[in-house]
XYZ file of C-alpha atoms in Angstrom:
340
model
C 112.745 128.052 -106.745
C 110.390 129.965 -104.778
C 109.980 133.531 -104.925
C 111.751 135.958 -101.739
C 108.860 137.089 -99.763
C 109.463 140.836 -99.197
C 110.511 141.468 -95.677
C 110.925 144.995 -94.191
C 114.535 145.773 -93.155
C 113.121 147.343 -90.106
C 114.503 145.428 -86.702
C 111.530 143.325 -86.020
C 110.054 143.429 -82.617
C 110.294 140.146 -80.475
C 107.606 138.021 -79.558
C 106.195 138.935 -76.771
C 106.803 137.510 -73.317
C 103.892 135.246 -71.716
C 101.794 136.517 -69.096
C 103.164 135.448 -65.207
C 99.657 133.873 -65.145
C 100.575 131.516 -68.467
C 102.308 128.137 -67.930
C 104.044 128.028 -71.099
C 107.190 130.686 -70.841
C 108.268 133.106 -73.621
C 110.687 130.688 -75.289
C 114.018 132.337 -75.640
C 116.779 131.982 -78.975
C 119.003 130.829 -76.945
C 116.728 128.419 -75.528
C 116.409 126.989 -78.789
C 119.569 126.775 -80.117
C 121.415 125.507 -76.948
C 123.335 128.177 -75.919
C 123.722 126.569 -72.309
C 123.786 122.969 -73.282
C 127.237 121.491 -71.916
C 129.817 122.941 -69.464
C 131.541 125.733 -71.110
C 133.646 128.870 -70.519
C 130.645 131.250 -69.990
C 126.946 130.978 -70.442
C 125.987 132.235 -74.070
C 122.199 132.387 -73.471
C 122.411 136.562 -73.532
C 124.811 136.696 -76.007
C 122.720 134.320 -78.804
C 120.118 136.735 -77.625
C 122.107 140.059 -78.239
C 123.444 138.571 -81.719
C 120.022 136.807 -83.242
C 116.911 137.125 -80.962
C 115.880 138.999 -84.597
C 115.524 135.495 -85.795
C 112.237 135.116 -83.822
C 110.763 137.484 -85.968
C 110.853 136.117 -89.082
C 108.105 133.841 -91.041
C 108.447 130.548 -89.970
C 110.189 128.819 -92.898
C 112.694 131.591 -93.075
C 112.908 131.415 -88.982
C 113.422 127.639 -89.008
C 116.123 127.992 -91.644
C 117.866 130.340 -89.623
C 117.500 128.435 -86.122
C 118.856 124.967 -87.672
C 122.048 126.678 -88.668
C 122.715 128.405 -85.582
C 121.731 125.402 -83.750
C 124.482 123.647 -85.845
C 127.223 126.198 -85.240
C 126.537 127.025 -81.065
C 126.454 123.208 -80.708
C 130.180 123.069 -81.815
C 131.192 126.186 -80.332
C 130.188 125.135 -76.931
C 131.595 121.766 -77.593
C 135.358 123.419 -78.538
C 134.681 125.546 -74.887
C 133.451 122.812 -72.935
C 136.880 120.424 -73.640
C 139.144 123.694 -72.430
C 137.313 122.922 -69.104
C 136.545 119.422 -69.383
C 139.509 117.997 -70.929
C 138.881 114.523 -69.940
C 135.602 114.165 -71.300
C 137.249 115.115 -74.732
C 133.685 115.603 -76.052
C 135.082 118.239 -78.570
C 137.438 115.284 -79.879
C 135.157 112.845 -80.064
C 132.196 114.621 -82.122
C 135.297 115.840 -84.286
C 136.548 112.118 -84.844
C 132.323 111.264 -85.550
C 132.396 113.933 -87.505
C 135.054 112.597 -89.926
C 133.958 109.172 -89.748
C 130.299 110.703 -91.037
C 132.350 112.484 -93.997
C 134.403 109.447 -95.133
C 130.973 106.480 -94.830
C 128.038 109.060 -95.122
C 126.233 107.950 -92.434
C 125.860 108.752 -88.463
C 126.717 105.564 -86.043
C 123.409 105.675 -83.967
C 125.673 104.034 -80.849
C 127.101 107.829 -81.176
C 126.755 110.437 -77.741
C 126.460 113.254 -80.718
C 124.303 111.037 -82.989
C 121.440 113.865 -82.847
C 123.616 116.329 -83.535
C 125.507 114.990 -86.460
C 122.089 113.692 -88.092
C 120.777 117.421 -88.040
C 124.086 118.461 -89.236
C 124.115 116.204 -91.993
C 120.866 117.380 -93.336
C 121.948 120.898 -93.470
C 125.966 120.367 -95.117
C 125.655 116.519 -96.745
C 122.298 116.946 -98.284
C 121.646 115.941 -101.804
C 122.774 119.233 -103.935
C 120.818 118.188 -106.554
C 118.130 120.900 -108.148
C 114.586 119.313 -109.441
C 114.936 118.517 -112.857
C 112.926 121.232 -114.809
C 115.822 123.967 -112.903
C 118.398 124.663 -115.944
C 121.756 123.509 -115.544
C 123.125 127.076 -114.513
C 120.752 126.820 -111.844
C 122.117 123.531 -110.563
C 125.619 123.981 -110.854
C 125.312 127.119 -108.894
C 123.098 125.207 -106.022
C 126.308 122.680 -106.288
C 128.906 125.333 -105.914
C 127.630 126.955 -102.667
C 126.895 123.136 -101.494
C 130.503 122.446 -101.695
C 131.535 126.300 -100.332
C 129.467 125.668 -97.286
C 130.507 122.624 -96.481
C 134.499 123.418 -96.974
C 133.157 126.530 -95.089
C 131.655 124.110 -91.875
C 134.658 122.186 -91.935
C 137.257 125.080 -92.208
C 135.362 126.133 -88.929
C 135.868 123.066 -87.232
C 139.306 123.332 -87.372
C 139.596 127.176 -86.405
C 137.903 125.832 -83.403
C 140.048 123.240 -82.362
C 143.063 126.166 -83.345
C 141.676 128.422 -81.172
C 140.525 126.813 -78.260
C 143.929 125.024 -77.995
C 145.369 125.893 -74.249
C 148.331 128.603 -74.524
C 147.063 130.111 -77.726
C 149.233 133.210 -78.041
C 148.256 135.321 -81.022
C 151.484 137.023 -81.694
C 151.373 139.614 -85.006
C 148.721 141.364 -86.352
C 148.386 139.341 -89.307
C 147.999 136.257 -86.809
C 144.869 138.149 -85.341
C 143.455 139.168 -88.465
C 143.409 134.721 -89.404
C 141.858 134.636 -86.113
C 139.212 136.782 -87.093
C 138.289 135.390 -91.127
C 139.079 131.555 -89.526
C 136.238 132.176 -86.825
C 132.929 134.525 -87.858
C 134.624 135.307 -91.555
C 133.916 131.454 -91.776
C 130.341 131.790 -89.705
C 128.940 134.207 -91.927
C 129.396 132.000 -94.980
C 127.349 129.289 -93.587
C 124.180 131.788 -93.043
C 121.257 130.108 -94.868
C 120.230 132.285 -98.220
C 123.692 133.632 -99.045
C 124.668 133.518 -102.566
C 127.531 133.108 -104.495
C 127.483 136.631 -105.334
C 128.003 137.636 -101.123
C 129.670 134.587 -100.653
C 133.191 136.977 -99.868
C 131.734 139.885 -98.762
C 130.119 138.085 -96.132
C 133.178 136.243 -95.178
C 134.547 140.101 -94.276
C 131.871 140.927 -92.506
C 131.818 138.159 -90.421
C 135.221 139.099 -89.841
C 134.159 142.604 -88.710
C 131.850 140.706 -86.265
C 134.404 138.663 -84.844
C 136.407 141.936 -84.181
C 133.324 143.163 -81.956
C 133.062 139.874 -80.327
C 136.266 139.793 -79.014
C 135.868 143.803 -77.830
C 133.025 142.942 -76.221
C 134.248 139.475 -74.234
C 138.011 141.427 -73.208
C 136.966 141.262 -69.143
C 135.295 137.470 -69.896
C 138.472 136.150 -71.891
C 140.766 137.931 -68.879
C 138.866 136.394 -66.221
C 140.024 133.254 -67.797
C 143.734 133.936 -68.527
C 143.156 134.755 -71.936
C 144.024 138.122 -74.288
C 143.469 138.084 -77.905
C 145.272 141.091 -78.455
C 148.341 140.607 -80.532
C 151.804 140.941 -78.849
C 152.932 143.343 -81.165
C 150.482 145.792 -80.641
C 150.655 145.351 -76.813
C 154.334 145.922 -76.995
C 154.269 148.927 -79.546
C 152.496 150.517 -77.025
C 154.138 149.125 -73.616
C 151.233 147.115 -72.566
C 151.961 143.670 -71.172
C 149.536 140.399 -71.960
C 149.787 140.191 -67.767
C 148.457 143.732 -67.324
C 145.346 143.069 -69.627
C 144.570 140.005 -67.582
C 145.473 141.464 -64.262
C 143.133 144.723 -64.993
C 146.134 146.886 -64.084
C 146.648 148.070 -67.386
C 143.799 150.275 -67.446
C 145.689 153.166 -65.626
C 148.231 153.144 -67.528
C 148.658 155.519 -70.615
C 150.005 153.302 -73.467
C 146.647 151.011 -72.494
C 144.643 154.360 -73.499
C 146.725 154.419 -76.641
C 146.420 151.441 -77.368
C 142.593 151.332 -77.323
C 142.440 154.407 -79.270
C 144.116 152.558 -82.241
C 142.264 149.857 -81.694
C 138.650 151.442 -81.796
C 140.276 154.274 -84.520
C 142.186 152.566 -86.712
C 141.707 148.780 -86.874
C 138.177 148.835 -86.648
C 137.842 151.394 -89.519
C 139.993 149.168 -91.511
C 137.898 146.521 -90.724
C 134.765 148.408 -91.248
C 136.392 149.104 -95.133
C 136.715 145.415 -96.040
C 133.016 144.350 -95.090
C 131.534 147.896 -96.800
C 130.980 145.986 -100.042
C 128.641 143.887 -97.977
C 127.448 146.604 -95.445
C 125.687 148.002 -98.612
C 125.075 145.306 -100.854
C 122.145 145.561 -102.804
C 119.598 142.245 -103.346
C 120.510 140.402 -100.350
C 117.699 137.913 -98.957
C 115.767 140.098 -96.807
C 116.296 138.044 -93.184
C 119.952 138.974 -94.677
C 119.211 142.362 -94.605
C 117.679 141.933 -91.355
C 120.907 140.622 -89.773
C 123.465 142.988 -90.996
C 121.038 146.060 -89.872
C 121.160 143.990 -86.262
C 124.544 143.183 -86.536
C 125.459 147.457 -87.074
C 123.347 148.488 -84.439
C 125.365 145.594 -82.390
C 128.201 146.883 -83.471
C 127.673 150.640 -82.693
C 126.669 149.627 -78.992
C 129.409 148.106 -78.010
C 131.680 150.837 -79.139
C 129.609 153.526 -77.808
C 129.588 151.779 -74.340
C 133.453 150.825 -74.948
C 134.267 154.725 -75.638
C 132.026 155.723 -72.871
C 134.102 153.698 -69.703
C 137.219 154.999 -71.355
C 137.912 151.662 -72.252
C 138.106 149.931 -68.884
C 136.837 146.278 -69.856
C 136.834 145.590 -66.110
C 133.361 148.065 -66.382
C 132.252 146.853 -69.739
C 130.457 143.499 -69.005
C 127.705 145.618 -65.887
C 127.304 148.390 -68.339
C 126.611 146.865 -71.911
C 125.021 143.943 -70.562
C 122.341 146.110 -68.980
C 122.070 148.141 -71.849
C 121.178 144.877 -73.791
C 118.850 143.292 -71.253
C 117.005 146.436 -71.364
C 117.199 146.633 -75.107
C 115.199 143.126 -75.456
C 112.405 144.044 -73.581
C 111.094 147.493 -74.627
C 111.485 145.258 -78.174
C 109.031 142.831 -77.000
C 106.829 145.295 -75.707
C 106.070 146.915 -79.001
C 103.173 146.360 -80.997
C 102.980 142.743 -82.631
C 102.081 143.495 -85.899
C 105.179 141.542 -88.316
C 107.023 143.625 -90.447
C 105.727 143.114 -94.241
C-alpha cells in the first residue's frame, strides 16, 4: 500500500484563473464532473463549486481519485432530476435498468446511451477487490469489506434517488426526514475515495449533517418548483402550511420564525452531535481532512447568511450565492504555492 502523503489541512487555494489573453479557460469542478450535463431541475455548476472546488487542489492522484467519484455520483443525480422534467425520455430508468443488467452479467452493452458512464462506474464499484499477493490476509479482507460497503453504499443511493425524486414526495414525520437525510449524503459520504472502515459510520452522519445544509440552502430553489422538504409535523406544530413555504407567504408570519428557530437551534445541533465523532476524528486521509474543514466552513455560511435575512429563503439564494462567488475568487487569487 502506499504511504499517505502529508497534506496540510489548510483550505487550499484554487488554481488560478487564465489570463483574458490565454485561449485555454480556467477549467472549472463542475466543468469536470458534469454538473450541467442533461436537463435538470437547476444548474449545479456553482453548487459542485461551493461543495468541492477544494478538489482542484490536491496532488493529482489524490485529485483524480476524488473527481472520478464525484463524476460518478453528479452523473446520477442529474439523471434522477432530469426524468422529474423529462419524464418521457425516462433516461433515469433506463441507466437504472443498465445498471442492473451490468450487476447481474458484469459487463456494459456498448449499444448502451450510458455505456460511458456505466464503464467508468464499473471501474470504480465492480473492480477486482483483490489485494497483491505479498498484502496479509487482514489486509485483504479489509480491502474486500469496504469493496462490498461501497458498492451496497452506490446502490442504496440509487434507490434513495429514484425515492426521492418520485413526483408528490411528501415527507410527513420527522423520522421520515431524518431517512431522507442518511438515504441521500449519509449514503454520499460513504462512497468518498480513502474512507476506512474505521469512518465508515461516522461519515455516513456527517453526510447526513450535509444533507441537512443542502436542503437549508436550496428552500427558495425546491419552492420555486413546488417542493418543501420540511416535515408536516413540524410545519403543523408550529401553524405553518406546506402552501405558505412554497407561496413565500409564510415568511411574515410568526410560527414560520418559530419554526426556523428550531430548525437552525435544535435540529441542527442534534445533527451537529451525531457527525462530532467524525467532525474530530483523528487519522483521517488528509484530502479527508481537507473536505470536512470545507464542508464546516460550508456549513457555517449558510447559517450565518440564513440567520442574517431572518430566515426569508425568498432572500437567501442573491445573498449566499454572492457571498460564494466572491469567496472563489479572492481563493484563486492567493499565492500558488500547494499546501505541503
Amino acid at each position: 500500500m502506499k504511504p499517505i502523503q502529508p497534506i496540510s489541512t489548510r483550505l487550499p487555494c484554487l488554481p488560478a484563473a487564465a489570463p483574458a489573453s490565454e485561449r485555454t479557460a480556467y477549467q472549472t469542478i463542475s466543468a469536470v464532473v458534469g454538473s450541467s450535463h442533461y436537463r435538470a431541475l437547476s444548474d449545479d455548476a456553482l453548487k459542485d463549486e461551493d461543495n468541492a472546488a477544494w478538489v482542484l487542489g490536491l496532488e493529482p492522484d489524490m485529485k483524480q481519485a476524488w473527481l472520478d467519484r464525484l463524476r460518478g455520483i453528479r452523473i446520477v443525480d442529474r439523471l434522477a432530476e432530469n426524468e422529474r422534467i423529462e419524464p418521457h425520455e425516462r433516461r433515469f430508468s433506463r441507466f437504472m435498468e443498465a445498471w442492473r443488467l451490468l450487476r447481474s452479467r458484469g459487463f456494459v452493452d456498448p449499444s448502451c446511451p450510458f455505456a460511458g458512464e456505466l464503464s467508468a462506474i464499473r471501474a470504480l464499484w465492480l473492480r477486482d477487490a483483490a489485494c497483491p499477493g505479498h498484502d496479509p490476509a487482514s489486509a485483504r479482507r479489509d480491502q474486500d469489506d469496504m469493496q462490498a460497503r461501497s458498492l451496497a453504499a452506490w446502490d442504496a443511493y440509487l434507490l434513495a434517488l429514484a425515492d426521492y425524486h418520485a413526483p408528490g414526495l411528501l415527507i410527513r414525520t420527522m423520522k421520515e426526514h431524518d431517512t431522507m437525510l442518511g438515504r441521500l449524503s449519509g449514503h454520499i459520504f460513504q462512497l468518498v475515495p480513502f474512507l476506512t472502515k474505521e469512518h465508515w459510520d461516522t461519515a455516513g452522519e456527517f453526510g447526513r449533517l450535509d444533507q441537512f445544509f443542502n436542503n437549508l440552502r436550496d428552500m427558495q430553489e425546491d419552492a420555486d418548483r413546488g417542493l418543501c422538504y420540511l416535515p408536516e409535523e413540524e410545519l403543523a406544530r408550529h401553524g405553518v402550511t406546506r402552501a405558505q413555504v412554497i407561496s413565500g407567504r409564510c415568511v411574515d408570519t410568526p410560527g414560520y420564525e418559530r419554526l426556523m428557530r428550531s430548525w437552525l437551534d435544535d435540529v441542527m445541533p442534534s445533527l451537529y452531535a451525531r457527525a462530532a465523532p467524525f467532525i474530530g476524528a483523528r487519522g483521517l486521509h488528509p484530502s479527508l481532512e481537507i473536505m470536512r474543514e470545507w464542508s464546516l466552513r460550508r456549513y457555517a455560511r449558510i447559517t450565518r447568511v440564513f440567520r442574517a435575512i431572518g430566515f426569508d429563503h425568498r432572500r437567501f439564494p442573491a445573498r449566499y450565492w454572492a457571498e460564494v462567488r466572491r469567496d472563489l475568487a479572492e481563493r484563486r487569487q492567493l499565492p500558488r504555492a500547494h499546501p505541503v
